[in-house]
Amino acid sequence: MLCIKGGKLVTPAGINERDLWIDGEKIVSGEGRGGRIEVYDASGCLVFPGFIDAHTHLEMDNGVTVTADDFPSGSAAALAGGTTCILDFATQDRGGALRDALDRWFRLAEGRSYCDFAFHIAVTDWNPSTKGELADIVRRGVTSFKVYMAYDNLRLTDEQMLELLKATRELGCITGVHCELGDEVNRRVREELSAGHMDVKYHPLSRPNEVEGRAVRRLMELARESRSPVWVVHLSTREGLAEIRAAREKGVAVLVETCPQYLTLTEEVYIKPDFEAAKYVCSPPIRSREDKSELWKAIKGGEVDIISTDHCSYNFAGQKELGRTDFSKIPNGLPGVEHRPALIWTYGVCRGKITPVRMAALLSENPARAFGIYPRKGSLEPGSDADIVIWDPQFRGTLTAVKQLQKVDYSPWEGFALEGRARAVFLRGELCAENGRIIKGPCGRYVPRRATWRKH
Ligand code: DUC
Ligand code: ZN
Ligand code: ZN
């Protein structure tokens, strides 16, 4: 038995100082069967349920290069920062089967992951055999899918998306969508390049707010027509938010996700000199100060459900540099899986934007509920997995890539002040990370998920 004493537990009912008991891999209600009791002193700290990152891309091949983080490095970084479970995207090859993508991701993760893991499947090729595979995939514990509206090598047509939404709805699943209109992005990129605009600063100009807004509008229409729940991944704009509001009023079931980069950075990053700006190339791009503050307001008002990272890391040297003379060749994506809790704590909780209780909802309980793993994950109640973060609010430090476990040569938040960190991280009852360092593992296990989206 383990007893975590003296900490303040962050639960949906509020923050309470009480003991937390653990027996083996589970949280229990009290001392129970007795025996030897180990005590962990959490005085002065908050006790959170392990954080869940519902949006990561580890060992992902974008067709030109492979992400810098693999499962060992990405999951170790996650765990060290307080994230005990990640949901990674197993991406279908065009012409390939969903089951092959899932098999491949199992091979990548099993025995190599430091935190627990689950998968969504990104569907890039919709045909009759894809549809026929869905039920099997759900039986293997994958109950959410993802579709891209942009990226020519990944996207589906609206018609294919509609069919997929109808089919996944029948299975009680939710589908996430990357909302940027691919044709519009392509046209704008072409226009910039033919005008000789090769610099990084043209990346955000080729993907303006309305390209997201209109894509969200289209998705809301498809969701309404299919009566399927949908998940807007990495929302970045006021325009997208307005479409979601309007759709919710009409009864569309939509889950909203945003990411730390859209909450802590602004578009000025794209005018950094010496190609530094390439470090911030992601899609959708980093937006304006106004978008950032609207997103925080939406978080405060309960309109955003989850904060994930979209962790998709590429080294500056050798990878981001592929686009030195052509911004459209810069691989898209930012690292973040290690620092999400500390960033949201510092720039959300410490700045008075959200409470610790809301942070626990956005980073743990809500993703657990949305993706069919609650209350096994996302809860500090008896019966839940003992995934626990002892959070030290006294810690003061500076985020720097030199110290990170992410296997990437920079951080978009280099030099940012941090005002708290995970002092200890328990994964299913085992102390696996302390003060940003891994002390045990890889012990991560697959978490099969239930299909929880009832038809409405
Ligand atoms: N956007 C990114 O920036 N990276 C990964 C995939 C995506 O949609
Ligand atoms: Zn995306
Ligand atoms: Zn993504």
Coordinates of C-alpha atoms and ligand atoms in Angstrom, one line a residue:
M1 CA 0.0 0.0 0.0
L2 CA 1.1 3.5 -0.7
C3 CA -0.4 6.6 1.0
I4 CA 0.2 10.0 -0.5
K5 CA -0.1 12.4 2.4
G6 CA -0.4 16.1 2.9
G7 CA -1.2 17.0 -0.7
K8 CA -4.2 19.0 -2.0
L9 CA -6.2 16.7 -4.3
V10 CA -7.6 18.4 -7.4
T11 CA -11.0 16.8 -8.1
P12 CA -14.1 18.0 -10.0
A13 CA -15.7 18.8 -6.6
G14 CA -12.8 21.2 -5.7
I15 CA -9.5 21.1 -4.0
N16 CA -9.3 19.1 -0.8
E17 CA -6.4 18.2 1.4
R18 CA -6.7 14.5 2.1
D19 CA -4.7 11.3 1.9
L20 CA -4.8 9.3 -1.3
W21 CA -4.4 5.5 -1.0
I22 CA -3.0 3.2 -3.6
D23 CA -3.0 -0.6 -3.7
G24 CA -1.0 -2.0 -6.6
E25 CA -2.0 -0.3 -9.8
K26 CA -5.3 1.2 -8.4
I27 CA -6.5 4.0 -6.2
V28 CA -8.4 2.7 -3.3
S29 CA -10.6 4.3 -0.6
G30 CA -8.5 3.6 2.4
E31 CA -6.0 1.4 4.1
G32 CA -8.1 -1.7 3.3
R33 CA -6.2 -4.9 3.6
G34 CA -3.4 -3.3 5.6
G35 CA 0.1 -4.7 5.4
R36 CA 3.2 -2.5 4.9
I37 CA 2.4 1.1 4.2
E38 CA 4.7 3.3 2.3
V39 CA 4.2 7.1 2.7
Y40 CA 4.8 9.7 0.1
D41 CA 4.9 13.2 1.5
A42 CA 3.1 15.6 -0.8
S43 CA 3.0 18.6 1.5
G44 CA 2.9 21.9 -0.3
C45 CA 1.9 20.2 -3.5
L46 CA -1.2 19.7 -5.5
V47 CA -2.2 16.2 -6.5
F48 CA -3.6 15.9 -10.1
P49 CA -4.9 12.8 -12.0
G50 CA -2.3 11.9 -14.6
F51 CA -2.5 14.2 -17.6
I52 CA -3.7 12.8 -20.9
D53 CA -2.4 14.1 -24.2
A54 CA -5.0 13.1 -26.8
H55 CA -3.1 14.4 -29.9
T56 CA 0.5 13.3 -30.6
H57 CA 2.3 12.3 -33.7
L58 CA 5.3 10.0 -32.8
E59 CA 7.4 8.3 -35.4
M60 CA 5.2 9.8 -38.1
D61 CA 6.5 9.8 -41.7
N62 CA 5.1 12.8 -43.5
G63 CA 6.3 11.5 -46.9
V64 CA 9.5 13.4 -46.8
T65 CA 10.9 13.0 -43.3
V66 CA 10.1 11.3 -40.0
T67 CA 9.3 13.2 -36.8
A68 CA 12.2 13.6 -34.5
D69 CA 10.5 12.0 -31.5
D70 CA 9.9 8.3 -31.5
F71 CA 7.9 6.4 -28.9
P72 CA 10.7 6.0 -26.4
S73 CA 11.7 9.7 -26.5
G74 CA 8.2 11.2 -26.9
S75 CA 6.6 9.0 -24.2
A76 CA 9.5 9.6 -21.8
A77 CA 9.2 13.3 -22.3
A78 CA 5.4 13.1 -21.8
L79 CA 5.8 11.2 -18.5
A80 CA 8.5 13.4 -17.1
G81 CA 6.2 16.4 -17.6
G82 CA 3.2 14.8 -15.9
T83 CA 1.4 13.1 -18.9
T84 CA 0.7 9.5 -18.0
C85 CA -1.2 8.6 -21.2
I86 CA -1.0 9.7 -24.8
L87 CA -3.3 9.0 -27.7
D88 CA -1.2 8.9 -30.9
F89 CA -2.4 8.9 -34.5
A90 CA -1.9 5.6 -36.4
T91 CA -2.0 6.9 -39.9
Q92 CA -3.3 4.7 -42.7
D93 CA -1.1 4.5 -45.9
R94 CA -3.0 5.4 -49.0
G95 CA -4.0 2.1 -50.6
G96 CA -3.3 0.3 -47.3
A97 CA -5.6 -1.2 -44.6
L98 CA -6.5 0.4 -41.3
R99 CA -5.4 -2.8 -39.6
D100 CA -1.9 -2.5 -41.0
A101 CA -1.6 1.0 -39.7
L102 CA -2.8 -0.1 -36.3
D103 CA -0.4 -3.2 -36.3
R104 CA 2.5 -0.9 -37.2
W105 CA 1.7 1.5 -34.3
F106 CA 1.4 -1.4 -31.9
R107 CA 4.9 -2.5 -32.9
L108 CA 6.2 1.1 -32.4
A109 CA 4.7 1.5 -29.0
E110 CA 4.7 -1.9 -27.3
G111 CA 7.6 -2.4 -24.9
R112 CA 9.0 1.0 -25.9
S113 CA 6.5 3.5 -24.3
Y114 CA 7.2 5.1 -20.9
C115 CA 3.6 6.2 -20.5
D116 CA 0.4 4.4 -21.2
F117 CA -0.9 4.8 -24.7
A118 CA -3.9 4.4 -27.0
F119 CA -4.5 5.2 -30.7
H120 CA -6.8 7.0 -33.0
I121 CA -6.7 6.1 -36.6
A122 CA -6.1 8.7 -39.3
V123 CA -8.1 7.6 -42.3
T124 CA -6.4 8.8 -45.5
D125 CA -8.1 6.5 -48.0
W126 CA -11.8 5.8 -47.8
N127 CA -13.0 2.8 -49.9
P128 CA -15.4 -0.1 -49.3
S129 CA -12.8 -2.2 -47.6
T130 CA -11.9 0.6 -45.3
K131 CA -15.5 0.9 -44.2
G132 CA -15.7 -2.9 -43.7
E133 CA -12.7 -2.7 -41.3
L134 CA -14.2 -0.2 -38.9
A135 CA -16.0 -2.7 -36.6
D136 CA -12.8 -4.7 -36.2
I137 CA -10.8 -1.7 -35.3
V138 CA -13.4 -0.8 -32.7
R139 CA -13.1 -4.3 -31.3
R140 CA -9.4 -3.7 -30.9
G141 CA -10.1 -0.7 -28.6
V142 CA -9.7 2.1 -31.1
T143 CA -12.9 4.2 -30.9
S144 CA -12.0 7.5 -32.6
F145 CA -10.9 8.4 -36.1
K146 CA -9.3 11.4 -37.7
V147 CA -9.7 13.0 -41.1
Y148 CA -7.6 15.7 -42.8
M149 CA -9.3 18.4 -44.9
A150 CA -5.9 19.7 -46.0
Y151 CA -2.6 18.0 -47.1
D152 CA -3.0 16.3 -50.5
N153 CA -1.4 13.1 -49.4
L154 CA -3.7 12.7 -46.4
R155 CA -7.1 14.4 -47.1
L156 CA -10.4 12.9 -47.9
T157 CA -13.1 14.5 -50.1
D158 CA -16.2 15.9 -48.4
E159 CA -18.2 13.0 -49.8
Q160 CA -15.8 10.5 -48.3
M161 CA -15.8 12.3 -45.0
L162 CA -19.6 12.3 -44.9
E163 CA -19.6 8.5 -45.5
L164 CA -17.0 8.0 -42.8
L165 CA -19.0 10.1 -40.3
K166 CA -22.1 8.1 -40.9
A167 CA -20.3 4.8 -40.5
T168 CA -18.4 5.8 -37.3
R169 CA -21.5 7.3 -35.8
E170 CA -23.2 3.8 -36.1
L171 CA -20.3 2.4 -34.1
G172 CA -20.5 5.0 -31.3
C173 CA -17.2 6.6 -32.3
I174 CA -16.1 10.2 -32.6
T175 CA -14.1 11.6 -35.5
G176 CA -11.5 14.4 -35.3
V177 CA -11.0 16.7 -38.2
H178 CA -8.1 18.9 -39.2
C179 CA -10.0 21.9 -40.4
E180 CA -8.3 23.8 -43.2
L181 CA -9.7 23.9 -46.7
G182 CA -7.0 22.1 -48.7
D183 CA -7.9 23.7 -52.1
E184 CA -7.7 27.1 -50.6
V185 CA -4.4 26.4 -48.9
N186 CA -2.9 25.0 -52.1
R187 CA -4.1 28.0 -54.2
R188 CA -2.6 30.5 -51.7
V189 CA 0.7 28.7 -51.4
R190 CA 0.9 28.6 -55.2
E191 CA 0.2 32.3 -55.4
E192 CA 2.8 33.2 -52.8
L193 CA 5.5 31.1 -54.5
S194 CA 4.8 32.4 -58.0
A195 CA 5.2 35.9 -56.6
G196 CA 8.6 34.9 -55.4
H197 CA 7.5 34.9 -51.7
M198 CA 9.6 32.1 -50.4
D199 CA 10.2 33.3 -46.8
V200 CA 8.7 31.7 -43.7
K201 CA 6.6 34.8 -43.1
Y202 CA 4.4 33.7 -46.0
H203 CA 3.4 30.4 -44.3
P204 CA 0.7 32.1 -42.1
L205 CA -0.4 34.3 -44.9
S206 CA -1.1 31.2 -47.0
R207 CA -3.3 29.8 -44.3
P208 CA -5.3 32.8 -42.9
N209 CA -8.1 32.6 -40.3
E210 CA -10.9 32.3 -42.8
V211 CA -9.4 29.1 -44.2
E212 CA -9.9 27.5 -40.8
G213 CA -13.3 29.2 -40.3
R214 CA -14.7 28.0 -43.6
A215 CA -13.4 24.5 -43.0
V216 CA -15.1 24.4 -39.5
R217 CA -18.3 25.6 -41.1
R218 CA -18.1 22.8 -43.7
L219 CA -17.4 20.2 -41.0
M220 CA -20.4 21.5 -38.9
E221 CA -22.6 21.0 -42.0
L222 CA -21.3 17.5 -42.5
A223 CA -21.7 16.7 -38.8
R224 CA -25.3 18.0 -38.9
E225 CA -26.1 16.0 -41.9
S226 CA -24.6 12.7 -40.6
R227 CA -25.7 13.4 -37.0
S228 CA -22.3 12.3 -36.0
P229 CA -20.3 13.7 -33.1
V230 CA -17.1 15.4 -34.3
W231 CA -14.0 16.7 -32.7
V232 CA -12.4 19.9 -34.0
V233 CA -8.7 19.3 -33.5
H234 CA -6.3 22.2 -32.8
L235 CA -8.8 25.1 -33.0
S236 CA -6.8 28.3 -33.5
T237 CA -9.2 31.1 -34.6
R238 CA -12.1 33.3 -33.6
E239 CA -13.7 32.4 -36.9
G240 CA -13.7 28.7 -36.2
L241 CA -15.0 29.3 -32.7
A242 CA -17.9 31.3 -34.1
E243 CA -18.9 28.5 -36.4
I244 CA -18.8 26.0 -33.5
R245 CA -21.0 28.3 -31.4
A246 CA -23.6 28.5 -34.2
A247 CA -23.5 24.7 -34.8
R248 CA -23.9 23.9 -31.1
E249 CA -27.0 26.1 -31.0
K250 CA -28.4 23.9 -33.7
G251 CA -27.6 20.8 -31.7
V252 CA -24.4 19.6 -33.3
A253 CA -22.3 17.5 -30.9
V254 CA -18.9 19.0 -31.2
L255 CA -15.9 18.5 -29.0
V256 CA -13.3 21.3 -29.2
E257 CA -9.6 21.0 -28.7
T258 CA -6.9 23.6 -28.7
C259 CA -3.2 23.5 -28.0
P260 CA -0.6 25.5 -25.9
Q261 CA 1.0 27.1 -28.9
Y262 CA -2.3 28.9 -29.8
L263 CA -2.6 30.0 -26.2
T264 CA 0.9 31.2 -25.4
L265 CA 2.4 32.4 -28.7
T266 CA 1.4 35.0 -31.3
E267 CA 2.1 35.5 -35.0
E268 CA 5.1 37.8 -34.4
V269 CA 7.1 34.5 -34.2
Y270 CA 7.0 34.5 -38.0
I271 CA 9.2 37.6 -38.3
K272 CA 12.1 36.2 -36.3
P273 CA 15.3 36.6 -38.3
D274 CA 17.8 33.9 -39.5
F275 CA 15.2 31.3 -40.4
E276 CA 14.3 31.0 -36.6
A277 CA 10.7 31.6 -37.7
A278 CA 10.7 28.0 -39.2
K279 CA 10.7 26.7 -35.6
Y280 CA 7.1 27.8 -35.4
V281 CA 5.8 26.4 -38.7
C282 CA 2.8 24.3 -37.9
S283 CA -0.7 24.1 -39.4
P284 CA -2.9 25.8 -38.5
P285 CA -0.3 28.5 -37.9
I286 CA 0.2 30.6 -34.8
R287 CA -2.4 33.4 -34.8
S288 CA -2.9 36.9 -33.5
R289 CA -3.1 38.3 -30.0
E290 CA -6.9 38.6 -30.5
D291 CA -7.3 35.0 -31.4
K292 CA -5.2 33.9 -28.4
S293 CA -7.3 35.9 -26.0
E294 CA -10.6 34.7 -27.6
L295 CA -9.4 31.1 -27.1
W296 CA -8.7 31.8 -23.5
K297 CA -12.1 33.3 -23.1
A298 CA -13.7 30.3 -24.7
I299 CA -11.7 28.1 -22.3
K300 CA -13.0 30.1 -19.3
G301 CA -16.5 30.0 -20.6
G302 CA -16.4 26.2 -21.0
E303 CA -16.5 26.2 -24.9
V304 CA -13.2 24.4 -25.2
D305 CA -13.2 20.8 -24.0
I306 CA -9.6 19.7 -24.1
I307 CA -6.1 21.0 -24.5
S308 CA -3.7 18.6 -26.3
T309 CA -0.4 19.3 -27.9
D310 CA -0.4 18.1 -31.6
H311 CA 3.2 17.2 -30.7
C312 CA 4.9 16.7 -34.1
S313 CA 8.5 17.4 -33.7
Y314 CA 11.1 18.1 -36.4
N315 CA 14.7 19.2 -35.8
F316 CA 15.6 22.7 -36.8
A317 CA 18.9 21.3 -38.2
G318 CA 18.3 19.1 -41.2
Q319 CA 14.5 19.0 -41.0
K320 CA 13.0 22.5 -40.7
E321 CA 15.9 23.5 -42.9
L322 CA 14.4 21.5 -45.8
G323 CA 12.4 24.7 -46.4
R324 CA 15.2 27.3 -46.2
T325 CA 14.5 28.6 -49.7
D326 CA 10.8 27.6 -49.9
F327 CA 8.5 27.9 -46.9
S328 CA 6.1 25.3 -48.3
K329 CA 8.8 22.6 -47.8
I330 CA 9.2 23.2 -44.1
P331 CA 7.8 20.2 -42.3
N332 CA 4.8 21.3 -40.3
G333 CA 4.7 20.7 -36.6
L334 CA 5.8 21.7 -33.1
P335 CA 7.1 19.7 -30.1
G336 CA 5.2 20.2 -26.8
V337 CA 4.3 16.9 -25.2
E338 CA 6.8 17.4 -22.3
H339 CA 5.8 21.0 -21.4
R340 CA 2.0 21.2 -21.8
P341 CA 1.2 20.9 -18.1
A342 CA 3.8 23.4 -17.0
L343 CA 2.8 25.9 -19.7
I344 CA -0.9 25.6 -19.0
W345 CA -0.2 25.9 -15.3
T346 CA 2.1 28.9 -15.7
Y347 CA 0.2 30.8 -18.4
G348 CA -3.3 29.7 -17.5
V349 CA -3.6 29.0 -13.7
C350 CA -0.9 31.3 -12.5
R351 CA -2.1 34.2 -14.7
G352 CA -5.6 33.8 -13.3
K353 CA -7.2 32.5 -16.5
I354 CA -8.3 29.1 -15.2
T355 CA -8.4 27.3 -11.8
P356 CA -6.5 24.1 -11.1
V357 CA -9.8 22.3 -11.2
R358 CA -10.4 23.5 -14.7
M359 CA -6.9 22.6 -15.7
A360 CA -7.5 19.0 -14.5
A361 CA -10.7 18.9 -16.6
L362 CA -9.0 20.1 -19.8
L363 CA -5.9 18.0 -19.5
S364 CA -7.2 14.9 -17.9
E365 CA -10.9 14.2 -17.1
N366 CA -12.4 15.6 -20.3
P367 CA -10.1 13.7 -22.7
A368 CA -10.6 10.6 -20.7
R369 CA -14.4 10.9 -21.0
A370 CA -14.3 11.9 -24.7
F371 CA -12.2 9.0 -25.7
G372 CA -13.7 6.2 -23.7
I373 CA -11.2 5.6 -20.9
Y374 CA -13.0 7.4 -18.0
P375 CA -12.9 6.6 -15.0
R376 CA -10.0 4.2 -15.5
K377 CA -8.1 7.3 -16.4
G378 CA -8.8 11.0 -15.6
S379 CA -9.9 10.5 -12.1
L380 CA -8.6 10.2 -8.5
E381 CA -11.6 8.1 -7.3
P382 CA -11.2 4.6 -5.9
G383 CA -11.0 2.1 -8.8
S384 CA -9.2 4.4 -11.1
D385 CA -5.6 3.6 -12.3
A386 CA -3.1 5.2 -9.9
D387 CA -1.8 7.6 -12.5
I388 CA -0.9 10.6 -10.3
V389 CA 1.0 13.8 -10.6
I390 CA 2.4 15.5 -7.5
W391 CA 2.6 19.1 -8.7
D392 CA 5.0 21.5 -7.1
P393 CA 3.7 25.1 -7.4
Q394 CA 6.8 26.5 -5.7
F395 CA 9.1 25.4 -8.5
R396 CA 10.6 28.3 -10.5
G397 CA 12.6 27.7 -13.7
T398 CA 13.1 28.5 -17.3
L399 CA 12.1 26.2 -20.2
T400 CA 15.1 25.3 -22.3
A401 CA 15.7 22.7 -25.0
V402 CA 19.0 21.9 -23.4
K403 CA 17.2 20.1 -20.5
Q404 CA 14.3 18.5 -22.4
L405 CA 13.8 14.8 -22.9
Q406 CA 12.1 15.4 -26.2
K407 CA 14.5 14.3 -28.9
V408 CA 14.4 17.5 -30.9
D409 CA 17.0 20.3 -31.1
Y410 CA 14.8 23.3 -30.0
S411 CA 11.7 24.4 -28.1
P412 CA 9.2 27.0 -29.3
W413 CA 9.1 28.2 -25.7
E414 CA 12.9 28.6 -25.2
G415 CA 13.4 31.0 -22.3
F416 CA 9.8 31.0 -21.1
A417 CA 9.5 31.2 -17.3
L418 CA 7.8 28.2 -15.6
E419 CA 6.1 28.5 -12.2
G420 CA 5.5 24.9 -11.4
R421 CA 6.3 21.4 -12.4
A422 CA 5.6 17.7 -11.8
R423 CA 7.7 16.8 -8.8
A424 CA 6.7 13.1 -9.0
V425 CA 4.7 11.1 -11.5
F426 CA 3.1 7.7 -10.6
L427 CA 2.1 5.4 -13.5
R428 CA -0.3 2.8 -12.3
G429 CA 1.1 3.1 -8.7
E430 CA 4.8 3.1 -9.6
L431 CA 6.9 6.2 -9.2
C432 CA 8.3 6.6 -12.7
A433 CA 9.5 10.2 -13.0
E434 CA 10.8 12.9 -10.6
N435 CA 11.6 16.5 -11.2
G436 CA 11.6 16.2 -15.0
R437 CA 13.7 13.0 -15.1
I438 CA 12.7 9.4 -15.8
I439 CA 13.5 7.0 -13.0
K440 CA 11.8 3.8 -14.2
G441 CA 10.5 2.2 -17.4
P442 CA 9.5 1.8 -20.1
C443 CA 6.4 0.6 -18.4
G444 CA 3.7 2.0 -20.6
R445 CA 0.8 -0.2 -21.6
Y446 CA -1.9 -0.1 -24.2
V447 CA -5.2 1.2 -23.1
P448 CA -8.1 -0.2 -25.1
R449 CA -11.1 2.2 -25.3
R450 CA -14.9 1.9 -25.2
A451 CA -17.1 3.5 -27.9
T452 CA -19.0 6.0 -25.7
W453 CA -20.7 8.3 -28.2
R454 CA -24.3 7.2 -28.1
K455 CA -26.4 8.1 -31.1
H456 CA -28.3 11.2 -30.8
Ligands
DUC1 N1 -0.2 20.0 -38.4 C1 1.0 20.1 -37.9 O1 1.5 21.2 -37.8 N2 1.7 19.0 -37.7 C2 1.1 17.7 -37.7 C3 -0.1 17.6 -38.5 C4 -0.8 18.8 -38.6 O2 -2.0 18.8 -38.9
ZN2 ZN -3.8 18.6 -37.8
ZN3 ZN -2.1 16.6 -35.5

